[in-house]
Coordinates of C-alpha atoms in Angstrom, one line a residue:
M273 CA 108.3 122.7 65.3
S274 CA 110.8 122.5 62.3
G275 CA 110.2 118.1 62.6
L276 CA 106.4 118.5 62.8
H277 CA 106.2 121.0 60.0
T278 CA 108.8 118.4 57.9
W279 CA 106.8 115.4 58.4
T280 CA 103.2 116.4 58.9
G281 CA 104.1 118.0 55.2
L282 CA 105.6 115.2 53.7
L283 CA 103.7 112.0 55.2
L284 CA 100.2 113.2 53.6
G285 CA 102.2 115.6 51.3
W286 CA 101.2 114.0 48.0
V287 CA 97.5 113.3 49.1
L288 CA 97.5 117.1 49.8
Y289 CA 99.2 118.3 46.5
A290 CA 96.4 116.1 44.6
M291 CA 93.9 117.7 46.6
F292 CA 94.9 121.2 46.0
L293 CA 95.3 120.9 42.4
T294 CA 92.1 119.2 41.8
G295 CA 90.5 122.0 44.4
T296 CA 91.9 124.7 42.4
V297 CA 90.5 123.3 38.7
S298 CA 87.1 123.0 40.5
Y299 CA 86.8 126.5 40.8
F300 CA 85.9 126.6 36.8
K301 CA 84.2 122.9 37.1
E302 CA 81.1 124.3 35.4
E303 CA 83.2 125.9 32.7
L304 CA 85.2 122.6 32.1
S305 CA 81.7 120.4 32.1
Q306 CA 80.9 122.5 29.3
W307 CA 84.1 121.8 27.0
M308 CA 83.9 118.3 28.1
R309 CA 79.9 118.1 26.8
P310 CA 80.5 119.8 23.1
E311 CA 77.3 118.4 22.2
L312 CA 75.2 120.8 24.3
P313 CA 74.5 124.2 22.4
R314 CA 76.0 127.3 23.9
L315 CA 73.7 129.7 25.4
A316 CA 73.9 133.2 23.4
Q317 CA 71.8 134.9 25.7
P318 CA 70.4 134.4 29.2
L319 CA 66.6 132.8 29.4
D320 CA 64.1 133.2 31.8
P321 CA 64.5 130.9 34.7
A322 CA 60.7 130.5 35.3
G323 CA 60.0 129.5 31.7
V324 CA 63.0 127.0 31.7
A325 CA 61.8 125.4 35.1
Q326 CA 58.4 124.8 33.6
R327 CA 59.7 123.3 30.5
V328 CA 61.8 120.9 32.2
A329 CA 59.4 120.1 34.7
D330 CA 56.8 119.4 32.4
E331 CA 59.4 116.9 30.6
L332 CA 60.3 115.1 33.7
A333 CA 56.9 114.2 34.2
R334 CA 56.9 112.5 31.0
V335 CA 60.6 111.2 31.4
A336 CA 60.3 110.0 35.2
P337 CA 56.5 109.4 35.8
G338 CA 56.1 108.5 39.4
A339 CA 59.1 110.1 40.6
T340 CA 58.9 110.8 44.6
Q341 CA 61.4 113.8 44.7
W342 CA 63.1 115.7 41.9
S343 CA 65.6 118.7 41.5
L344 CA 66.7 121.0 38.9
K345 CA 69.8 122.9 38.9
L346 CA 68.7 126.1 36.6
P347 CA 71.2 127.2 33.9
D348 CA 73.4 130.5 34.8
A349 CA 75.9 132.7 33.2
R350 CA 78.1 129.4 33.8
S351 CA 76.5 126.6 32.9
N352 CA 74.2 125.9 29.5
S353 CA 71.9 123.3 30.7
V354 CA 69.8 122.1 33.2
Y355 CA 71.1 119.5 35.4
A356 CA 68.1 117.4 37.2
F357 CA 68.0 114.2 39.3
W358 CA 65.4 112.3 40.5
R359 CA 64.0 109.5 42.7
L360 CA 61.6 106.6 41.7
P361 CA 60.0 104.4 44.4
G362 CA 60.9 101.4 45.8
G363 CA 64.5 101.6 44.3
Q364 CA 63.4 101.3 40.6
G365 CA 65.9 101.6 37.9
A366 CA 69.4 101.0 37.3
R367 CA 70.7 103.1 40.1
G368 CA 68.8 102.1 42.8
G369 CA 66.0 104.5 42.1
F370 CA 68.0 107.6 41.2
G371 CA 68.1 108.9 37.8
E372 CA 70.0 112.1 36.4
G373 CA 70.3 113.8 32.9
H374 CA 70.7 117.3 31.2
F375 CA 67.8 118.9 29.6
D376 CA 68.3 121.6 26.8
P377 CA 66.6 124.7 28.6
V378 CA 65.2 126.0 25.1
S379 CA 63.2 122.9 24.5
G380 CA 63.1 121.5 27.8
R381 CA 63.9 118.1 26.0
R382 CA 66.3 115.6 27.3
V383 CA 69.8 116.1 25.5
E384 CA 71.7 112.7 25.0
G385 CA 75.4 114.4 25.2
R386 CA 78.5 111.9 25.8
G387 CA 78.9 110.1 29.0
T388 CA 81.3 112.0 31.2
L389 CA 81.4 113.2 34.4
G390 CA 82.9 116.5 33.3
G391 CA 84.5 119.0 35.8
D392 CA 82.5 117.2 38.6
F393 CA 85.2 114.5 38.6
F394 CA 88.0 116.9 39.8
Y395 CA 85.4 118.3 42.4
R396 CA 84.4 115.0 43.9
F397 CA 88.1 113.8 43.8
H398 CA 89.3 116.6 45.5
F399 CA 87.6 115.6 48.9
Q400 CA 86.5 112.2 48.9
F401 CA 89.0 110.5 46.2
Y402 CA 87.9 107.3 44.0
Y403 CA 87.8 103.7 44.3
M404 CA 86.6 103.7 47.9
S405 CA 83.8 104.6 49.6
P406 CA 83.0 108.3 49.9
F407 CA 83.3 107.9 53.8
W408 CA 86.7 106.8 54.0
G409 CA 87.5 109.2 51.2
R410 CA 86.3 111.9 53.0
L411 CA 88.1 110.8 56.3
L412 CA 91.2 110.6 54.3
A413 CA 91.0 114.0 53.0
G414 CA 90.2 115.4 56.4
L415 CA 93.3 114.0 57.6
A416 CA 95.1 115.4 54.9
A417 CA 93.4 118.8 55.7
M418 CA 94.4 118.8 59.6
S419 CA 97.8 117.8 58.7
M420 CA 98.2 121.0 56.3
L421 CA 96.6 123.2 59.1
V422 CA 99.3 121.8 61.8
A423 CA 102.2 122.2 58.8
I424 CA 101.0 125.7 58.0
V425 CA 101.2 126.8 61.8
A426 CA 104.4 124.9 62.5
G427 CA 105.8 126.6 59.5
V428 CA 105.0 130.2 60.4
I429 CA 106.8 129.7 63.9
T430 CA 109.9 127.8 62.4
H431 CA 110.6 130.4 59.8
K432 CA 111.4 133.5 61.8
K433 CA 112.5 135.5 58.7
I434 CA 109.5 134.0 57.0
F435 CA 107.9 137.9 56.0
T436 CA 111.5 139.3 55.4
D437 CA 112.4 136.3 53.1
F438 CA 109.1 136.9 51.0
F439 CA 111.1 139.6 49.5
T440 CA 114.2 137.7 48.8
F441 CA 114.6 135.5 45.8
R442 CA 117.8 133.9 44.9
W443 CA 117.6 132.1 41.4
G444 CA 119.5 129.5 40.6
K445 CA 121.0 128.5 44.0
G446 CA 119.6 125.1 44.5
Q447 CA 118.5 124.3 47.9
R448 CA 118.3 128.3 48.8
S449 CA 116.3 128.5 45.7
W450 CA 113.7 125.9 46.6
L451 CA 113.3 127.4 50.2
D452 CA 112.8 130.9 49.1
A453 CA 110.4 129.9 46.4
H454 CA 108.5 128.0 49.1
N455 CA 108.6 130.9 51.7
A456 CA 107.3 133.5 48.9
L457 CA 104.7 131.1 47.6
S458 CA 103.5 130.2 51.5
V459 CA 103.4 134.2 52.8
F460 CA 101.5 135.6 49.7
G461 CA 98.8 133.5 50.0
L462 CA 98.9 132.6 53.8
P463 CA 95.6 134.0 54.8
F464 CA 94.2 132.0 51.8
H465 CA 95.8 129.1 52.9
V466 CA 94.5 129.0 56.5
M467 CA 91.1 129.9 55.3
I468 CA 90.7 127.1 52.5
T469 CA 92.3 124.6 55.0
Y470 CA 90.2 125.4 58.0
T471 CA 86.6 125.6 56.0
G472 CA 87.5 122.8 54.4
L473 CA 87.6 120.6 57.5
V474 CA 84.2 122.8 58.7
T475 CA 82.3 121.7 55.7
L476 CA 82.5 118.2 56.4
M477 CA 82.9 118.8 60.6
A478 CA 79.7 116.2 61.2
L479 CA 81.4 113.5 59.7
Y480 CA 84.9 114.0 61.5
M481 CA 83.2 114.9 65.0
P482 CA 79.4 113.4 65.2
W483 CA 79.3 112.9 68.9
G484 CA 78.1 116.4 69.9
E485 CA 74.9 116.2 67.2
R486 CA 74.2 112.5 68.3
A487 CA 74.2 113.5 72.2
A488 CA 72.2 117.0 71.3
I489 CA 69.5 115.6 68.7
K490 CA 67.9 112.7 69.4
T491 CA 63.8 112.8 68.3
P492 CA 62.6 112.8 64.7
A493 CA 61.3 116.5 65.2
E494 CA 64.8 117.7 66.3
R495 CA 66.6 115.9 63.2
Q496 CA 64.0 117.1 60.8
Q497 CA 64.9 121.0 62.4
L498 CA 68.9 120.4 61.7
A499 CA 68.0 119.0 58.2
A500 CA 65.8 122.3 57.3
E501 CA 68.9 124.2 58.8
L502 CA 71.1 122.7 56.5
S503 CA 69.7 121.8 53.3
A504 CA 66.6 123.2 51.0
F505 CA 65.7 119.6 50.1
I506 CA 62.5 119.0 51.4
Q507 CA 62.1 115.5 52.9
P508 CA 59.2 113.9 50.9
G509 CA 56.2 112.3 53.6
K510 CA 54.1 109.6 53.2
P511 CA 51.9 110.4 49.5
S512 CA 48.2 110.4 49.9
G513 CA 47.8 108.2 46.7
D514 CA 45.4 111.0 45.2
K515 CA 46.8 111.9 41.7
V516 CA 46.7 115.6 41.1
P517 CA 48.8 117.7 38.7
L518 CA 51.4 120.4 39.7
A519 CA 50.5 123.9 39.8
S520 CA 52.4 126.2 37.6
I521 CA 56.2 125.9 38.5
E522 CA 56.8 129.1 36.4
A523 CA 54.2 131.2 38.6
M524 CA 56.5 129.9 41.7
V525 CA 59.3 131.0 40.0
K526 CA 58.0 134.3 39.5
Q527 CA 57.1 134.8 42.8
A528 CA 60.7 134.0 43.6
Q529 CA 62.1 136.3 41.2
E530 CA 60.3 139.3 42.7
R531 CA 61.8 138.6 46.2
W532 CA 65.8 137.9 44.7
G533 CA 66.0 139.5 40.8
Q534 CA 65.4 137.8 37.8
A535 CA 68.4 135.6 37.2
N536 CA 69.1 135.0 40.9
I537 CA 67.5 131.3 41.1
G538 CA 69.4 128.6 41.9
R539 CA 67.1 125.3 42.1
V540 CA 63.6 124.1 41.9
N541 CA 63.0 120.9 44.5
S542 CA 60.1 118.8 44.3
A543 CA 58.4 116.4 47.0
N544 CA 55.9 114.0 46.0
P545 CA 55.1 115.6 42.7
G546 CA 51.9 114.5 41.0
D547 CA 50.2 113.7 44.6
A548 CA 48.0 115.6 46.7
T549 CA 50.7 116.1 49.3
A550 CA 53.2 117.8 47.0
R551 CA 55.8 120.2 47.9
I552 CA 57.8 122.7 45.7
A553 CA 60.9 124.9 47.1
V554 CA 62.7 127.3 44.8
T555 CA 65.9 128.0 46.0
R556 CA 67.9 131.4 46.0
G557 CA 70.9 131.6 43.6
D558 CA 74.5 132.0 44.8
E559 CA 75.1 135.5 43.6
G560 CA 76.2 138.0 45.7
R561 CA 75.3 135.7 49.2
V562 CA 78.3 134.7 51.1
S563 CA 76.4 131.9 52.6
M564 CA 75.4 128.2 51.9
S565 CA 73.0 128.3 54.4
P566 CA 69.3 127.5 52.8
D567 CA 67.5 130.2 51.6
Y568 CA 64.1 129.3 50.1
L569 CA 60.5 129.7 49.4
E570 CA 57.9 126.7 50.1
F571 CA 55.2 126.1 48.0
D572 CA 52.0 123.7 48.1
G573 CA 52.5 121.8 44.9
V574 CA 48.9 121.4 44.1
S575 CA 47.4 125.4 44.6
G576 CA 50.8 127.0 44.1
K577 CA 50.5 128.8 47.4
L578 CA 53.4 130.5 49.2
L579 CA 53.6 128.2 52.6
A580 CA 56.7 129.7 54.0
A581 CA 59.9 131.6 53.5
H582 CA 62.6 129.8 54.7
D583 CA 65.6 132.5 54.7
R584 CA 66.9 132.4 58.3
V585 CA 68.9 129.9 60.3
G586 CA 70.3 129.7 63.7
A587 CA 73.7 131.5 64.3
A588 CA 75.7 128.0 64.4
A589 CA 74.4 127.0 61.0
E590 CA 74.9 130.3 59.7
T591 CA 78.4 130.3 61.1
R592 CA 78.8 127.0 58.8
G593 CA 77.2 128.2 56.1
V594 CA 79.6 131.3 55.9
L595 CA 82.6 129.2 56.2
Y596 CA 81.3 126.4 53.7
A597 CA 80.7 129.3 51.1
L598 CA 84.2 131.0 51.4
H599 CA 85.6 127.6 50.6
L600 CA 83.7 126.8 47.6
G601 CA 83.6 130.3 46.5
R602 CA 80.3 129.9 44.4
F603 CA 79.2 133.5 45.5
S604 CA 82.2 135.0 43.5
D605 CA 82.1 136.9 40.2
L606 CA 84.8 136.1 37.4
E607 CA 87.2 138.4 38.7
T608 CA 87.2 137.0 42.4
R609 CA 86.7 133.2 40.8
W610 CA 90.1 133.9 39.0
L611 CA 91.8 135.5 42.3
Y612 CA 90.6 132.2 44.1
F613 CA 92.1 130.0 41.3
I614 CA 95.6 131.9 41.1
V615 CA 96.1 131.6 45.0
S616 CA 94.9 128.0 45.2
L617 CA 97.4 127.5 42.5
M618 CA 100.3 129.2 44.2
G619 CA 99.2 127.1 47.4
T620 CA 99.6 123.7 45.3
A621 CA 102.8 125.3 44.2
M622 CA 103.7 125.8 47.9
V623 CA 103.1 121.9 48.4
G624 CA 105.0 120.8 45.5
T625 CA 108.3 123.0 46.5
G626 CA 107.9 121.6 50.0
L627 CA 107.9 117.9 48.7
V628 CA 110.6 118.7 46.5
M629 CA 112.7 120.7 49.0
W630 CA 112.6 117.8 51.4
T631 CA 114.8 115.7 48.7
V632 CA 117.2 118.5 47.7
K633 CA 118.0 119.3 51.0
R634 CA 118.6 115.8 52.2
R635 CA 120.4 114.6 49.2
Q636 CA 123.3 117.0 50.2
K637 CA 123.6 114.8 53.4
L638 CA 123.6 111.4 52.0
P639 CA 127.0 109.6 52.2
D640 CA 126.7 109.0 48.5
P641 CA 124.5 110.9 46.6
E642 CA 124.6 108.7 43.4
R643 CA 123.3 105.9 45.5
P644 CA 120.4 107.0 47.9
Y645 CA 119.0 104.7 50.6
F646 CA 115.4 103.0 49.5
G647 CA 113.3 105.8 51.6
F648 CA 114.8 108.5 49.8
R649 CA 114.4 107.2 46.4
L650 CA 110.8 106.2 47.3
V651 CA 110.1 110.0 48.5
E652 CA 111.8 111.2 45.5
R653 CA 110.0 108.6 42.7
L654 CA 106.5 109.7 44.4
N655 CA 107.3 113.3 44.2
I656 CA 107.9 112.9 40.3
A657 CA 104.5 110.9 39.7
S658 CA 102.8 113.1 42.4
I659 CA 103.7 116.3 40.6
A660 CA 104.5 116.0 37.1
G661 CA 102.5 112.8 36.7
L662 CA 99.3 114.1 38.4
S663 CA 99.4 116.9 35.3
I664 CA 99.7 114.3 32.7
A665 CA 96.9 112.1 34.2
M666 CA 94.4 115.4 34.4
T667 CA 95.5 116.3 30.3
A668 CA 95.0 112.3 29.9
L669 CA 91.3 112.7 31.2
L670 CA 90.5 115.3 28.9
W671 CA 92.2 113.5 25.9
A672 CA 89.8 110.6 26.7
N673 CA 87.0 112.8 26.8
R674 CA 87.8 113.8 23.1
L675 CA 88.8 110.2 21.9
L676 CA 86.9 107.4 23.7
P677 CA 84.2 106.2 21.4
L678 CA 80.4 107.7 22.0
A679 CA 79.0 104.5 22.5
T680 CA 81.3 102.8 24.7
A681 CA 79.3 101.5 27.6
D682 CA 80.2 103.0 31.0
R683 CA 82.0 105.9 29.2
A684 CA 82.2 108.2 32.2
L685 CA 83.8 105.4 34.2
W686 CA 86.3 104.6 31.1
E687 CA 87.5 108.1 31.4
I688 CA 88.4 107.9 35.0
H689 CA 90.1 104.5 34.5
V690 CA 92.2 106.5 31.9
F691 CA 92.8 108.9 34.3
F692 CA 94.4 106.3 37.1
I693 CA 96.0 104.2 34.5
V694 CA 98.1 106.9 33.1
W695 CA 98.7 107.9 36.7
G696 CA 100.2 104.8 37.7
L697 CA 102.1 104.7 34.2
T698 CA 103.8 107.6 35.4
L699 CA 104.9 106.0 38.7
L700 CA 106.0 102.9 36.9
H701 CA 108.1 105.2 34.8
A702 CA 109.4 107.4 37.6
L703 CA 110.7 104.4 39.2
L704 CA 112.4 102.9 36.1
R705 CA 114.3 106.1 35.0
P706 CA 116.7 108.2 36.8
A707 CA 115.4 110.8 38.9
N708 CA 116.3 113.9 36.9
A709 CA 115.7 112.4 33.4
A710 CA 112.1 111.3 34.7
W711 CA 111.3 114.7 36.1
V712 CA 112.5 116.3 32.6
E713 CA 110.8 113.7 30.3
Q714 CA 107.4 113.6 32.3
L715 CA 107.2 117.8 32.4
W716 CA 107.9 117.6 28.6
A717 CA 105.1 115.0 28.2
A718 CA 102.5 117.1 30.2
A719 CA 103.6 120.2 28.1
A720 CA 103.0 118.3 24.9
L721 CA 99.9 116.8 25.9
L722 CA 98.5 120.2 27.0
A723 CA 99.7 122.0 24.0
L724 CA 97.7 119.6 21.8
V725 CA 94.8 119.9 23.6
P726 CA 93.5 122.7 21.2
V727 CA 94.5 120.8 18.2
L728 CA 92.5 117.6 19.5
N729 CA 89.5 119.6 20.0
A730 CA 89.7 121.4 16.7
A731 CA 90.0 117.6 15.2
T732 CA 87.1 115.9 17.1
T733 CA 84.6 119.0 17.5
Q734 CA 82.7 121.7 15.6
R735 CA 84.1 124.2 17.8
P736 CA 87.8 124.7 17.5
L737 CA 89.7 127.5 19.1
W738 CA 89.4 130.0 16.0
H739 CA 85.8 129.6 16.0
S740 CA 85.1 129.8 19.5
L741 CA 87.3 133.2 19.6
A742 CA 85.4 134.7 16.8
V743 CA 81.9 134.1 18.2
G744 CA 82.8 134.6 21.5
D745 CA 82.4 131.3 23.2
W746 CA 85.0 132.1 25.8
V747 CA 84.0 129.0 27.8
F748 CA 85.7 126.5 24.9
A749 CA 88.3 129.5 23.9
G750 CA 89.6 129.6 27.6
V751 CA 90.1 126.0 28.0
D752 CA 92.1 125.6 25.0
L753 CA 94.1 129.0 25.7
M754 CA 94.4 127.9 29.4
C755 CA 95.9 124.6 28.6
C756 CA 98.3 126.5 26.3
A757 CA 99.5 128.5 29.1
L758 CA 99.9 125.4 31.3
A759 CA 101.7 124.0 28.6
L760 CA 104.1 127.0 28.4
L761 CA 104.4 126.7 32.2
H762 CA 105.6 122.8 32.3
A763 CA 107.8 123.3 29.3
V764 CA 109.8 126.3 31.3
L765 CA 109.7 123.6 34.1
A766 CA 111.2 121.1 32.1
V767 CA 113.9 123.5 30.5
R768 CA 115.1 124.7 34.0
T769 CA 114.9 120.9 35.2
A770 CA 117.3 119.9 32.5
R771 CA 119.9 122.6 32.8
H772 CA 119.8 122.2 36.7
G773 CA 120.8 118.5 36.1
A774 CA 123.5 119.4 33.6
R775 CA 125.1 121.6 36.0
V776 CA 125.0 119.2 39.0
R777 CA 128.6 117.6 39.2
P778 CA 129.2 114.0 39.5
P779 CA 130.5 113.3 42.9
R780 CA 134.4 113.2 42.9
R781 CA 136.0 110.2 43.7
L782 CA 139.6 110.0 44.8
E783 CA 141.1 107.0 46.0
E784 CA 144.6 107.3 48.1
R785 CA 147.3 105.3 46.2
D786 CA 148.7 104.1 50.0
G787 CA 144.9 102.7 50.5
A788 CA 144.6 104.4 53.8
A789 CA 141.4 106.5 53.0
V790 CA 138.8 106.8 50.3
I791 CA 137.2 110.0 49.7
S792 CA 133.9 109.1 47.5
G793 CA 131.2 111.8 47.2
G794 CA 132.4 114.1 49.9
A795 CA 132.3 111.2 52.9
A796 CA 135.7 109.9 53.9
T797 CA 135.7 106.0 55.2

């Protein structure tokens, strides 16, 4: 069990660390997306979703005439714009028939903000990475999650005193301190770590184990029923060709509000808008609902008549929906989301301390700690780039968001390119510098970049920290203040690492005069 825990944690530990850290940030992806689009105005007060949906639907009829399908994600307490995507017939357009954009909920007009993926980049990277197909990225994420689950179970079996050691922390004791920190971080969030790892596998279970679905569901009617159990998107049928305007979207949303509440509307989806066969689906929001199973009202798009209320799914689909919701945490209020963030951050630290502990433990057993073998050096350098280097790369993405010219072609992609270029440079730096020096320098670099984010924001936008605090813009103020808090954390780690390196004595070297034995670094030859 000890060997299983060690090697399942190490071989994919760098991937797991990146998944955990980007997943942790994703709990505030909506707020981060707002910060990365400073051109979009802040919503001082909530708007009626019914009126917002009608205004944007009217604008979509002008922006994307002939669309066979569109979907609106309505604003809520965490977002300040309407995100819409649509599909044009025959694959028209630059993206194979798909278009997307952000719309002002007040005017309904399209807002041309800077090109960026916002917090969605970290969310997507968390489970499918980048520069590879989503299929292979998700398979890699599933393999890493399964390794994590095995490592958790094996770790509980291996550490017999894991709960006792949770109450013991020996500071400044080298390997013992790393083990104490690893145990404490593991035990405190153990139920969360098990839940988040297992539910992460469940979210993509059909990708990892598709054979049961293929064996049981064969006819088009069965596939359609399966889609209805998992998604609120109505598949557009064959249009009739009769051009008929949509009925009042506002009236349909108001019917949904009577069932679920004024502000508890998530999306409005349309199939074959402008055709006699049009259908509209108004979906329920995530508030107070610990399930991702579809819950929506289906309307006739021409008459506005309610056709069906899809508010129930089968037991298997509902089980999947609850586990999916527990993983994403979108049902949570602000306090619960912060709890998710903190415990997930501890899970990130659990993976990080486990990676570092591997090198700390094995360095003491090396014949010459000053000249470790290649495998040890590789793990040590990958640890530096994967832990400290990832902090630098993620912060570099925020800097690129503010510094790249707004007119840059494929600007959103270049933000991501900057992220990976900087991350690659941190690995190069770790390979060229002594390990302890590389740790200290990269931690200080991360601290400096994070601390200067509020300064950069003040210099490049009209929403500096002091202004955000004065007007109660807690999204912008929160991102700036969190960067300052994380800068302090990295600075503390840099100081502690530097002090630890200074206390480590160089290996003693004693050569006996008669040449019979040579003792070097504690190893006799």
